[in-house]
Structures are given as C-alpha cells and as structure tokens.
Coordinates of C-alpha atoms in Angstrom, one line a residue:
X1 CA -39.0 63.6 32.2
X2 CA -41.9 61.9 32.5
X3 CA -44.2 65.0 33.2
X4 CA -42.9 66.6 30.2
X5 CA -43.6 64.0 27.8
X6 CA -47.1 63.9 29.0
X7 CA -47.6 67.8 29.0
X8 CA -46.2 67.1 24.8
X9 CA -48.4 64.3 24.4
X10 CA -51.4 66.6 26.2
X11 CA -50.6 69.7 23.9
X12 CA -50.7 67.2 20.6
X13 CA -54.1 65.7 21.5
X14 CA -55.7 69.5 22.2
X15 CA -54.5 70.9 18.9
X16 CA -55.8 68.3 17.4
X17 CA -59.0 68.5 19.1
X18 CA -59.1 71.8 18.5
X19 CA -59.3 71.6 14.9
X20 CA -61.9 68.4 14.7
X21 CA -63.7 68.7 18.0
X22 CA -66.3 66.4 17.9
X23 CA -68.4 63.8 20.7
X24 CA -64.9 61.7 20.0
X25 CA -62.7 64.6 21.2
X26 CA -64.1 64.2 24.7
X27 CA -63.6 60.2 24.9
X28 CA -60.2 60.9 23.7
X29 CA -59.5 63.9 26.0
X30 CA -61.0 61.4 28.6
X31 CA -58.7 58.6 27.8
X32 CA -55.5 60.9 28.1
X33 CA -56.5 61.7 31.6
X34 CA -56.8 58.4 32.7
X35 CA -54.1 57.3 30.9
X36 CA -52.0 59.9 32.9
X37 CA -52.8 58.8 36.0
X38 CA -52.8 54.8 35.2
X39 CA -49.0 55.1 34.0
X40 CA -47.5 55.8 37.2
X41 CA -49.3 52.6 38.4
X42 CA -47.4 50.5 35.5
X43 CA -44.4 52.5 36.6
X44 CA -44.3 51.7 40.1
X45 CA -45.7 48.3 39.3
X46 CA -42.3 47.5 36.6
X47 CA -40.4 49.2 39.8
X48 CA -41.2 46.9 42.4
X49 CA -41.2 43.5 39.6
X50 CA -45.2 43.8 40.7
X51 CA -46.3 43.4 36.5
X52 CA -47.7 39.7 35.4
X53 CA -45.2 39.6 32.8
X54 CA -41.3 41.1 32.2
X55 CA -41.3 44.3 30.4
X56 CA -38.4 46.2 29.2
X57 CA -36.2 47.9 31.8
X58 CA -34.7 51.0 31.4
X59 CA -38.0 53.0 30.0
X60 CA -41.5 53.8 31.7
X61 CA -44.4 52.0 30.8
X62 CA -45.1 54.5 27.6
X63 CA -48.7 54.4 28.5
X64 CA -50.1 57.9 28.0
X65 CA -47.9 58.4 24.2
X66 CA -49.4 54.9 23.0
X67 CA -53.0 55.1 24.2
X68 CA -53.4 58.5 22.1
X69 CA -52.0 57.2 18.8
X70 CA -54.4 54.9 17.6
X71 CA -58.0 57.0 18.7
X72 CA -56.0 60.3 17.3
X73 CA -55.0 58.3 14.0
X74 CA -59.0 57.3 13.5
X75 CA -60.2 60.6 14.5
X76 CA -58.3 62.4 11.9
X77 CA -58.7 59.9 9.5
X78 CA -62.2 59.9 9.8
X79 CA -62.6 63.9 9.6
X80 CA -60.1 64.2 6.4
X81 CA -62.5 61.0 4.5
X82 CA -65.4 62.6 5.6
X83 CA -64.5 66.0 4.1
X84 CA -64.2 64.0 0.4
X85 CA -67.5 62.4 1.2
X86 CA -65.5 58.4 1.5
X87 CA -68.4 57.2 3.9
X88 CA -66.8 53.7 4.2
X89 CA -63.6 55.0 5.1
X90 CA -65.7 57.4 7.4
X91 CA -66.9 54.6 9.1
X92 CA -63.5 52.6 8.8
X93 CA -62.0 55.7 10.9
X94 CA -64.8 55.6 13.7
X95 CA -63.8 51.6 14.1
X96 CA -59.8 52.5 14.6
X97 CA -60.3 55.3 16.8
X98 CA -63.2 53.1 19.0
X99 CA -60.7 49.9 19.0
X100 CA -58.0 52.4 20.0
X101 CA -60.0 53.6 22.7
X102 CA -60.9 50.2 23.7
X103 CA -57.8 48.0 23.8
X104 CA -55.7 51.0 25.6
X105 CA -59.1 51.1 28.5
X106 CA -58.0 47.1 28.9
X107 CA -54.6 47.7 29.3
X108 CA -55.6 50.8 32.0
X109 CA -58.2 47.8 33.8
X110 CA -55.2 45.6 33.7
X111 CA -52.8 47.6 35.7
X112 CA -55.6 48.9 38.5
X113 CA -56.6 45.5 38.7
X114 CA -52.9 44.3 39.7
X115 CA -52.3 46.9 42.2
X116 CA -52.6 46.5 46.0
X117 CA -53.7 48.5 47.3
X118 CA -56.4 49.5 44.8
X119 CA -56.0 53.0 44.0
X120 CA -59.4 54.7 44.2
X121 CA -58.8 58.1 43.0
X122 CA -57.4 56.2 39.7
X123 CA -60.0 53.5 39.4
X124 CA -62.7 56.7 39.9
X125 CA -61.1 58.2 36.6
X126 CA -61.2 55.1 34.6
X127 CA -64.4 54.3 35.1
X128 CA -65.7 57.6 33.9
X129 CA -63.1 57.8 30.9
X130 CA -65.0 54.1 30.4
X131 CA -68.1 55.1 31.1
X132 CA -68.0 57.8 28.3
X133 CA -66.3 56.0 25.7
X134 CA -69.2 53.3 26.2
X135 CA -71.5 55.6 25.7
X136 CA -69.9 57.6 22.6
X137 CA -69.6 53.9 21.4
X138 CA -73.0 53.1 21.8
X139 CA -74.6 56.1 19.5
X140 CA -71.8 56.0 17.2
X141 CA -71.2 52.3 15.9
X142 CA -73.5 49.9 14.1
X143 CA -74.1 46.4 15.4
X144 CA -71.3 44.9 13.0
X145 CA -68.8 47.5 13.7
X146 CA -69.4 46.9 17.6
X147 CA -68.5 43.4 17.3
X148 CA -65.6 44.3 14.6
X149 CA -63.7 46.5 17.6
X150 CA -64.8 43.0 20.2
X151 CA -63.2 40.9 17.9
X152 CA -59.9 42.8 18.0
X153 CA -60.0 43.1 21.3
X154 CA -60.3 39.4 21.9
X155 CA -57.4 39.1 19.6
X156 CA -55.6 41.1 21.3
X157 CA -55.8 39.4 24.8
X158 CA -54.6 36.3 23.2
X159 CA -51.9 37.6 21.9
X160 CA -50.9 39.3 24.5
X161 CA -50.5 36.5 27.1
X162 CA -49.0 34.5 24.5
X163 CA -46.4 36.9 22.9
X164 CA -45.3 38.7 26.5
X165 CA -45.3 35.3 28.0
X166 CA -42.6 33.7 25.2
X167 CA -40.7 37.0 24.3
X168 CA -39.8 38.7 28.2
X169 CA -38.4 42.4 28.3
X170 CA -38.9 42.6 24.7
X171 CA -41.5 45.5 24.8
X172 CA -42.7 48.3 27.5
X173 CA -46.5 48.1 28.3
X174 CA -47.1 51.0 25.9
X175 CA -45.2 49.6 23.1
X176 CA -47.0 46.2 23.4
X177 CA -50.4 48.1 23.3
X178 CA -48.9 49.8 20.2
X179 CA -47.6 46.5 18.1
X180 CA -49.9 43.9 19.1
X181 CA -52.7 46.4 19.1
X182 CA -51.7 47.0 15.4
X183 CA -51.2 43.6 14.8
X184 CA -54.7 42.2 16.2
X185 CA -55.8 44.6 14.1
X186 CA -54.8 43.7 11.0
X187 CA -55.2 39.7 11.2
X188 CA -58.6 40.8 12.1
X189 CA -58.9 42.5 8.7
X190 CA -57.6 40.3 7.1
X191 CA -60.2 37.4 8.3
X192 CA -62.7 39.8 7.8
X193 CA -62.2 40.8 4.4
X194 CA -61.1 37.1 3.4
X195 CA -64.4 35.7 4.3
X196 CA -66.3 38.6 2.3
X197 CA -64.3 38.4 -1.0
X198 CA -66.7 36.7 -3.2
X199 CA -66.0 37.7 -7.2
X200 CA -64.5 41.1 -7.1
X201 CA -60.9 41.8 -6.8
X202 CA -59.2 43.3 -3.6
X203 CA -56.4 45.9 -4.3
X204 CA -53.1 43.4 -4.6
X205 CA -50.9 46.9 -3.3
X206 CA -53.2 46.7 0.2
X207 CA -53.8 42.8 0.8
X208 CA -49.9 42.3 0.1
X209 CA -49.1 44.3 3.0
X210 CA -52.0 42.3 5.5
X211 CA -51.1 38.9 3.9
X212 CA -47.2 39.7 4.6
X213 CA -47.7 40.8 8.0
X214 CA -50.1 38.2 9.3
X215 CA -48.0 35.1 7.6
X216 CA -45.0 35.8 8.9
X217 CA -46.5 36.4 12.7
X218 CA -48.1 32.9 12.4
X219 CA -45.5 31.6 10.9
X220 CA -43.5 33.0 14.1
X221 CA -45.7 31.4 16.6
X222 CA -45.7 28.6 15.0
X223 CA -42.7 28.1 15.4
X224 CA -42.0 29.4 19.2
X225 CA -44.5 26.4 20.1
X226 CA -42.8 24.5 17.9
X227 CA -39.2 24.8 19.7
X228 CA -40.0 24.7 23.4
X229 CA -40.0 21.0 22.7
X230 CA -37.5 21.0 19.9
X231 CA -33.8 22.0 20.3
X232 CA -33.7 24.7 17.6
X233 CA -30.0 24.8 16.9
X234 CA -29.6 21.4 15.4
X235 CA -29.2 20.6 11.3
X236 CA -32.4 18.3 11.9
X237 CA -34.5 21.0 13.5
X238 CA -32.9 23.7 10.9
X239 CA -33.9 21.5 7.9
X240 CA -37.1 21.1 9.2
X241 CA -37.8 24.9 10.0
X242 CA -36.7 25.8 6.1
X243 CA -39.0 22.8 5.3
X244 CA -42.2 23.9 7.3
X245 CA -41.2 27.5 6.2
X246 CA -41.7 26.4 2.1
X247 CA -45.1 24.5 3.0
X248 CA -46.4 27.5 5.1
X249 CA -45.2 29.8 2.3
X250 CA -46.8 27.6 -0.7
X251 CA -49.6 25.9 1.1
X252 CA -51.1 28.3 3.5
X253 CA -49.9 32.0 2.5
X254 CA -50.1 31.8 -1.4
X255 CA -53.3 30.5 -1.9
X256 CA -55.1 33.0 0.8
X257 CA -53.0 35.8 -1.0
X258 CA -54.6 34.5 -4.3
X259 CA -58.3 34.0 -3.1
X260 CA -58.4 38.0 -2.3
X261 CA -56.7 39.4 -5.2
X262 CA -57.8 36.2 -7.3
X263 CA -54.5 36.3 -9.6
X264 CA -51.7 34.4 -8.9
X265 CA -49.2 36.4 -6.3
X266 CA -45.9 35.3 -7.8
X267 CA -46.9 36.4 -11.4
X268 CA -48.3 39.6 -10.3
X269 CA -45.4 40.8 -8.1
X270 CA -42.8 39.9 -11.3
X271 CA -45.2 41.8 -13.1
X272 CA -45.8 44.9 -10.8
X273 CA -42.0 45.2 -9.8
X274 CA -40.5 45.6 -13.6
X275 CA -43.5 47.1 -15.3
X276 CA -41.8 50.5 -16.2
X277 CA -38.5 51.5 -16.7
X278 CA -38.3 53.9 -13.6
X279 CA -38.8 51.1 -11.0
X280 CA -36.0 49.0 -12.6
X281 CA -34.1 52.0 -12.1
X282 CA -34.8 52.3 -8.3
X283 CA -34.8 48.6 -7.5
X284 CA -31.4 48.7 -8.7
X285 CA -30.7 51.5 -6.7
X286 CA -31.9 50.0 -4.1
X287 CA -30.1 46.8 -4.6
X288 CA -26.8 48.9 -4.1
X289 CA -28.0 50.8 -1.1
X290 CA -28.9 47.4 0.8
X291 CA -25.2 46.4 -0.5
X292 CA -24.0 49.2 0.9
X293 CA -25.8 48.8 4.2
X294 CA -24.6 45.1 4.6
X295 CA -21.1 46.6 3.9
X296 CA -21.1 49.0 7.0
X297 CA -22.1 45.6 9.1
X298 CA -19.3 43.7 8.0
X299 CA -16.6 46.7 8.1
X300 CA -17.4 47.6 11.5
X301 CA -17.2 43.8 12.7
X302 CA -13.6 43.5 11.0
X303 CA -12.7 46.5 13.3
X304 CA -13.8 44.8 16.7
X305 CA -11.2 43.6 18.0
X306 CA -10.8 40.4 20.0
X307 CA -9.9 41.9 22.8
X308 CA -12.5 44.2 23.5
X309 CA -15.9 42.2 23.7
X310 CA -17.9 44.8 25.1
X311 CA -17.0 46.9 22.2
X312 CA -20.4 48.2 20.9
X313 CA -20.5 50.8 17.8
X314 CA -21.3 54.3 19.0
X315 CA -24.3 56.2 18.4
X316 CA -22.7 57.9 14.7
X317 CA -22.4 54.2 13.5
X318 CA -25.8 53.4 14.3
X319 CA -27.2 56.4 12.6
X320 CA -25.4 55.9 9.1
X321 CA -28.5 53.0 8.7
X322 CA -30.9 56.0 8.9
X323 CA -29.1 58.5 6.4
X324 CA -29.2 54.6 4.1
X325 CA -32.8 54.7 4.9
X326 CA -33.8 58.5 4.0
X327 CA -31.9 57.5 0.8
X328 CA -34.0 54.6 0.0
X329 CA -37.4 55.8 0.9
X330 CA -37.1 59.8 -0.5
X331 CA -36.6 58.5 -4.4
X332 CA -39.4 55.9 -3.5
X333 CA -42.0 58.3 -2.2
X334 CA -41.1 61.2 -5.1
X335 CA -41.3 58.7 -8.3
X336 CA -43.4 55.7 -7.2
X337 CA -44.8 55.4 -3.7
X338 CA -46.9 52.4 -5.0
X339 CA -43.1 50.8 -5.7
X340 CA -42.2 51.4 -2.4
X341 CA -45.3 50.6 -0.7
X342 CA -44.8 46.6 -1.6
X343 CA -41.0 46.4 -1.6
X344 CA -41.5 47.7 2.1
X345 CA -43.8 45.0 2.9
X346 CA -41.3 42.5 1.5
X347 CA -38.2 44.4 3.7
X348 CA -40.6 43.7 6.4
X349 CA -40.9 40.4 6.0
X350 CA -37.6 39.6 5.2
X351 CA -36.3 41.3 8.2
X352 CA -38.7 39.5 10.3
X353 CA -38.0 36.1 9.0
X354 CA -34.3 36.7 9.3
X355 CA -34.8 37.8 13.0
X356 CA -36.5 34.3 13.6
X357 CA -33.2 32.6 11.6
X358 CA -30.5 34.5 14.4
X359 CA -33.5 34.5 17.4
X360 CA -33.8 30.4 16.6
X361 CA -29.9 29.6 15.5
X362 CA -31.2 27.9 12.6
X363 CA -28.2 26.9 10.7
X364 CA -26.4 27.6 8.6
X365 CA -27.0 31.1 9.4
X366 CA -28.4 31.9 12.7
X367 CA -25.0 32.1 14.6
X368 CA -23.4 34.4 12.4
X369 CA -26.1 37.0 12.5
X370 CA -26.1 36.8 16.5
X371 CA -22.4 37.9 16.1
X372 CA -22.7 40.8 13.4
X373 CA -25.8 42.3 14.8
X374 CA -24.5 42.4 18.6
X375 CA -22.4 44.8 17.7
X376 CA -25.1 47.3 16.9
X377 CA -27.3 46.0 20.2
X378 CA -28.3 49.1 22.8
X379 CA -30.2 49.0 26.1
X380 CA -33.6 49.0 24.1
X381 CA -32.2 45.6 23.2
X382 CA -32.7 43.8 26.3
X383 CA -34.8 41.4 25.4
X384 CA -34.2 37.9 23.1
X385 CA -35.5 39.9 19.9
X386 CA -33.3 42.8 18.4
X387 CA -36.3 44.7 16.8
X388 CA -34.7 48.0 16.6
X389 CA -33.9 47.8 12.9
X390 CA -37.7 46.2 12.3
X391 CA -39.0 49.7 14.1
X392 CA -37.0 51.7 12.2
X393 CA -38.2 50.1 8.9
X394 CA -42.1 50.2 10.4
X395 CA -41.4 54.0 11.6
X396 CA -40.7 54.9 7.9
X397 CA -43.5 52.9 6.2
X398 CA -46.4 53.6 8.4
X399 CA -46.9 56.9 7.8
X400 CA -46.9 55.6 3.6
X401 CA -49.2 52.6 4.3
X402 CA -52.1 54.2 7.4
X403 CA -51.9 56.9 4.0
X404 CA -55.5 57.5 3.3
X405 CA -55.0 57.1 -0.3
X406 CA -59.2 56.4 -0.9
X407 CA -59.4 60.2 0.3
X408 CA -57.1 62.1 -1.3
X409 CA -58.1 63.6 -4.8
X410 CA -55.3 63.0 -7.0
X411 CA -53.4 60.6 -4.7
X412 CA -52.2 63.7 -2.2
X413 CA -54.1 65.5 0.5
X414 CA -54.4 69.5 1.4
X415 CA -52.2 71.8 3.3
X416 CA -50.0 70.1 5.6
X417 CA -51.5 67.0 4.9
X418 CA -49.7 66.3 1.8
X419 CA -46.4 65.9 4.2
X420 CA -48.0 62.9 5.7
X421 CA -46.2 60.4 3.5
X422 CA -42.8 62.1 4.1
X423 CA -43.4 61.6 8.4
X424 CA -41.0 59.0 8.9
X425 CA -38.6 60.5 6.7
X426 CA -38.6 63.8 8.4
X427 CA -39.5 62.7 12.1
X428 CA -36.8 59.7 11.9
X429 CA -34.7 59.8 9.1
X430 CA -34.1 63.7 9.8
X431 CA -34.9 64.8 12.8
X432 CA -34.2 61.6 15.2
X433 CA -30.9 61.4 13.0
X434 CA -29.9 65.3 13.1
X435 CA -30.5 65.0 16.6
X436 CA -28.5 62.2 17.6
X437 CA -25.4 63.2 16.0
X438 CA -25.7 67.2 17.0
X439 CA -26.6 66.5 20.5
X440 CA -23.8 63.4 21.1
X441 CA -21.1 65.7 19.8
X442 CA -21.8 69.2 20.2
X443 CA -24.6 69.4 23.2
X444 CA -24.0 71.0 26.3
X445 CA -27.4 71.8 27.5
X446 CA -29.6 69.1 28.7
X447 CA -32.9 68.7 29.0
X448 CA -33.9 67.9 32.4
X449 CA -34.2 64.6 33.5
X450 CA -33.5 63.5 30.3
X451 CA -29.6 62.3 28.4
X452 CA -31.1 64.4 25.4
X453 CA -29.5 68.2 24.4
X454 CA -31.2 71.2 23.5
X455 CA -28.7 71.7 20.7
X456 CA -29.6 68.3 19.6
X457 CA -33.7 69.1 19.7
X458 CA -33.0 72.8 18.2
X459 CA -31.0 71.4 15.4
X460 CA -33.3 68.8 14.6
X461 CA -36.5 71.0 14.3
X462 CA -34.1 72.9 11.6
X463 CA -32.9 70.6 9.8
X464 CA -36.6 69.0 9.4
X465 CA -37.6 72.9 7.7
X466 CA -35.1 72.4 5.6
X467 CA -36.0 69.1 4.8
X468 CA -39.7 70.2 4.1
X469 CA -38.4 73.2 1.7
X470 CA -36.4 70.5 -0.5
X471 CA -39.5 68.0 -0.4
X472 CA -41.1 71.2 -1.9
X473 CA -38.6 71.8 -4.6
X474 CA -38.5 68.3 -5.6
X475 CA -41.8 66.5 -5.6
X476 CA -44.3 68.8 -7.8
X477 CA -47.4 66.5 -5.8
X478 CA -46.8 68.6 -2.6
X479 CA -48.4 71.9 -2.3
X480 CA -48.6 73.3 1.5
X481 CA -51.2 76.0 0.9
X482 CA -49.5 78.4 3.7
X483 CA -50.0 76.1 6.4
X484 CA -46.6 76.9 7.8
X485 CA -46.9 77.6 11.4
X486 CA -49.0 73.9 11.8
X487 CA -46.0 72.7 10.4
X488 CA -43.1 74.2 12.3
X489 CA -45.3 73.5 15.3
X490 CA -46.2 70.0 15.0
X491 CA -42.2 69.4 13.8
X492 CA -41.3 71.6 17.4
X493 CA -43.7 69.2 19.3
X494 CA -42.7 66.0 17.9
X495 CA -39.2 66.9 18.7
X496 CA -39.8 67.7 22.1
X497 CA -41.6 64.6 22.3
X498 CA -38.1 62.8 20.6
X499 CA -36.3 64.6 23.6
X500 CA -38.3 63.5 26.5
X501 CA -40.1 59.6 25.5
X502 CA -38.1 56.7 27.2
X503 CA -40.4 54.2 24.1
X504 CA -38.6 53.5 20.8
X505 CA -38.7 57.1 18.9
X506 CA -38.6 55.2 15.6
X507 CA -41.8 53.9 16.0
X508 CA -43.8 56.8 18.4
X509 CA -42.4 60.0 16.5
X510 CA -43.6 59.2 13.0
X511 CA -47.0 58.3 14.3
X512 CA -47.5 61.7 15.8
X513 CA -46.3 63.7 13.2
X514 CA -48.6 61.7 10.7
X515 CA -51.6 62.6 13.4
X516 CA -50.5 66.3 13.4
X517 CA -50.1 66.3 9.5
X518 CA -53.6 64.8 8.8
X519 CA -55.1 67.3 11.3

C-alpha cells in the first residue's frame, strides 16, 4: 500500500512537471526522492516507539504525499500568475514552493538524525536533494524573501515541539508538516503584512481568514499553558476561560483585525453578510442545513443504547455530514464564493473554539459534547483532539481560499483550472463520499494491501464526471476549453490516491486535485 501511494504521488508530481518544467521541477523531483526513501525511516522509527514525540497509530508517517503539496501548490501557482503577468504573486508563489521545500527537508534531517544506525544511502540522497534546493534557492529568491521562508521555518520548529509535545497521537509526521507547516505560515503573514500596513487598506475577505486562524491558535495555546497548572473542569476555571476568551477576542484580535483593514470588523462583517438579497437567502439556508446537521447528532445519540457503549455510528452515518456539506458549499461557490469564503472562516473558528470547550470540559458545555461527538469518533481519532470534522471543513475551503483570485481575469481561471474552486467538493464531498458508501456495501474487490474496493474507487471517479458535467450546466463562470482527458486523469489519480493514503483523505485529496487543476 505504501509503494502504491508513492508511485500515485510520483505520477502527480511528473505530470505536473511535465507541463511547467522549470529549475524548480528538479528540486521538487529531488525532494520526492528523498522523501521516498526518508519515510520508511519514520515508519520503522513510529514501529519500534523510536520517534521524539507520539504520533498517530494506525497510519504511516505520510511523508512523501505531504512534502509534495506545498512546493507543487507554489510551483503552479507561480506559473498560472506569471502567465497574467501578477509579478508579486509570481514572487509570492516562488516563497511557498521554497518554504515547502524547506520545512519538509527539516522534517527529512529530523528523522535521519534520530536513527541508529545512521542510514548512509538515505543521508547521501538528502544531502543532494538539499544541496540542490540550496542552490535553486540561492539564484531564485531575493534577500527579503530568503529570510521570509527562515522566518517560517523558525516558526515552525517552535510549534512543532510545542504542539506535538501537548497534543500526543494527534497527527502523523506528514500531517503535522502539512497543518503546522500551513499554520507557521500564515501567522508569519500575518506579522508580516501587519507591520507593513501603513495608510492603505488590506482586503477585509483575505485578512479575515489570517486574523481568524491565527487568534484562535493563540488563543489555544494560551490556554494549554494556561491548564497544566489549572484544573480546567471547574465553574472557576470555566468562568475564567469565557472571561479571558472575551478580552482576547476584544482586546487583542479586534483591534489587529481593524489596524489592517482600518474599519471596524464587527460593522463590516454585519455589513458584508446582509448586503444583498441573495446572501440572506443562503445564510438562511444555511442556517437550516447546520440545523439539520445538529439534528443527525442528537437522533443518532437517542438511538445508542445504554447497553451498548462501544456502539459507534457506521461509516453511512458519518458520510451524511459530507452530502450536508456538498449542500452548503455548491450554492456558495455558484452565487457568491466571496459569501462563502468568510462564513468558512467563521465555521472554522467556531469549530475550533468549540473543540477547545469539549477538549478542556469547560462547563457548562464541555461534557456534553465529549458524549455526542464520541459517537462519531474512528481510529483517526486517537488522539485528545477529534479534528476530523475540522479537516473536513479545511478540505472543502482550501481549495476556495489558496484560489488565486489576483490571477484569474474575471474571477475564474482557463481550462481545467476553473474547477479548482469546486476540489473539495468533487475530491471529498463526491468522490471520498461515493466511495465510502459503494465500496462498504457493495465492494468485493480489494485493493491490495489496502481495506479500500475497486467498486468503491471506480464509482467514485464516475460519480466525480458526473459531478463536473452538472457544475457545467449550472455555474455559467466555468468553461473547460476541452481539457477533458487532464480532467478524468487527475480525478482517476486522486482517487487512486483516496484508495491507497493511510493520512486523513479530507485534507490530502483536495490539495492534489487543486495542484492537478491549476496545472
């Protein structure tokens, strides 16, 4: 299983590279070697309990899938701004794809450096995968832009020893480069572009989404340091945490939101949420979706028993949140993707701060949502965080918010490219959904070394054409210009991918089908 995944992860990166092959396309190329060879080092290192910290069991270390993401997203980021003549976003493209490259060579330096005895063949590799990155690096970035991918790197070190140290068997190695990598990332813009504001306005749609993320990560660690000396569960430390939570919110998050779009925050959200007609429509809509969502939790905790504690809801429960999902994001993305792009960014926060309320047992809510979400728990759960339904929400959103909006004439790119907003829809909401279902019911076949079906994968890739033909019929924006056959192959890929990846497929497949869209 794992040799498959990395021969799907190896054919993504070469059709990529072979449509924007440039003096990137051999770091990355380079990177995906190493990377190869590195993983089986974190695997046998999470095997024999040999890793510094406690990853998640049940799943390799993901390394090869994550370290191509980021350096692929950049890449073809920076070829499709480069073809509408964007240079900042040119440049903004060579920085993600060189902090990509960067942050996944640490992690590879990380695992060689951890493993007795030291592997030569693998540490040979990695220095000439590093020693041509460097280079590309060198003749590629300006001084600023050097210290820009330092700066997250540094970041991300932090974090790292921090977050994997307080939150054990939460993520793999490959999804911890993947979400702290992205987070580091985006505090880092965020300071950056903070500190040079000076009398023009920011786009409110943009620092929303970085103010959101980064508040309610600090506010997270805050609080973590905050409890190991603090009993969490009490009405004294839950008053206080609601407290804290209302000074943090008003005192620290407000006022930075308000210095880079210099307006007030509250007035211009009320003002952007009911300013036409259609999105009071859809947040009602969505009002009665989320209703409708919180109805499936309760009805399928009246029906546990109290007999049956292990009872956990099958994999046909789980999946109804998906089909709710697809139904709140495909209205969204036709009608008003600006709409969707903020009242994502305020699920995601919401989510988040309600995971710290059941993670903490802040009263007078915490305990109940430890006993209506248990129900829903799987083995990617393992950890103290459930942060399925976060990656599911993240899966779907990414592919809208890493949306090159700056390059696209008329707010949608060529070809395939103008799919790239509808990714998580199609790689998650359909496909991961179709796939699910079809496969746990009907599949006979299996994949080797793998739980997953070929009926399930087959079906999928169908129901994902299908998918694309009614995104054609109803939103006017998209228009394909007969790249078909990129399409049905990066949808056949990604679906292999779905069949053979041990990491969370909410987050990974979406990604990569954004990558082989923007291509």
């Amino acid at each position: 299983a794992v040799l498959a995944e990395a021969l799907v992860v190896f054919a993504i990166v070469l059709l990529v590279h072979a449509v924007v092959w440039d003096r990137f396309s051999w770091c990355a190329v380079a990177l995906a070697v190493q990377a190869f060879y590195v993983q089986f080092k974190w695997d046998r290192l999470l095997q024999l309990g040999g890793a510094v910290f406690q990853f998640r069991t049940a799943a390799n270390s993901g390394l090869l899938p994550a370290s191509m993401v980021t350096p692929l997203l950049g890449i073809v980021m920076k070829e499709r701004c480069k073809a509408s003549g964007i240079v900042y976003f040119e440049r903004f493209g060579i920085v993600v794809a060189s902090t990509g490259m960067l942050v996944a060579l640490f992690l590879s330096v990380i695992a060689i450096g951890i493993t007795k005895p030291v592997p030569t063949n693998t540490c040979i590799l990695t220095g000439v995968a590093g020693s041509v990155i460097i280079y590309t690096m060198k003749y590629s970035l300006t001084v600023s832009e050097v210290i820009e991918v330092l700066e997250v790197l540094l970041i991300f070190v932090y974090l790292s020893m921090i977050l994997l140290y307080l939150l054990p068997r939460c993520f793999t190695p490959g999804e911890a480069l993947l979400v702290l990598g992205a987070v580091s990332f985006v505090l880092n813009q965020l300071i950056r572009r903070s500190l040079n504001v000076v009398e023009g306005r920011g786009d409110p749609i943009d620092f929303f989404l970085l103010v959101a993320v980064v508040g309610i990560v600090l506010l997270g660690l805050f609080f973590t340091v905050l409890f190991l000396f603090l009993d969490s569960g009490t009405w004294i430390s839950s008053l206080f945490f609601h407290m804290m939570t209302a000074v943090l919110g008003l005192g620290v998050v407000m006022p930075w939101l308000y210095r880079v779009i210099q307006r007030n925050p509250l007035f211009w959200l009320l003002q952007f949420l009911f300013q036409t007609q259609t999105r009071v429509y859809l947040l009602l809509y969505w009002t009665c979706l989320a209703a409708s969502a919180c109805g499936v939790v309760f009805y399928q905790n009246a029906r546990r028993s109290s007999g049956s504690k292990k009872h956990q809801a099958s994999t046909i429960t789980r999946k109804y949140f998906h089909f709710i999902v697809v139904a709140t994001y495909v209205p969204g993305l036709v009608f008003d993707r600006q709409l969707l792009h903020v009242a994502a960014a305020l699920c995601l926060a919401v989510f988040i701060f309600l995971e710290y309320i059941r993670y903490f047992r802040i009263k007078p809510f915490g305990q109940t949502l430890r006993q209506l979400l248990s129900l829903f728990l799987d083995e990617r759960d393992s950890g103290p965080l459930i942060l399925t339904h976060i990656y599911l929400l993240l899966g779907m959103s990414l592919p809208m918010w890493l949306f090159p909006r700056s390059c696209a004439p008329k707010g949608t790119l060529s070809g395939a490219g103008a799919l790239v907003p509808y990714s998580g829809v199609l790689a998650v909401g359909v496909g991961d959904t179709i796939a699910s279902v079809f496969g746990s019911t009907m599949g006979e076949i299996k994949w080797p070394g793998t739980k997953k079906t070929f009926e399930g994968t087959m079906t999928a890739i169908f129901a994902q054409v299908i998918a694309v033909a009614l995104i054609l019929i109803f939103d006017s924006s998209v228009n394909l210009n007969s790249s078909y056959a990129w399409i049905l192959a990066s949808i056949g890929l990604v679906s292999l991918l779905e069949a053979y990846t041990t990491q969370i497929d909410n987050l990974l497949l979406p990604l990569y089908l954004q990558i082989m869209f923007m291509a």
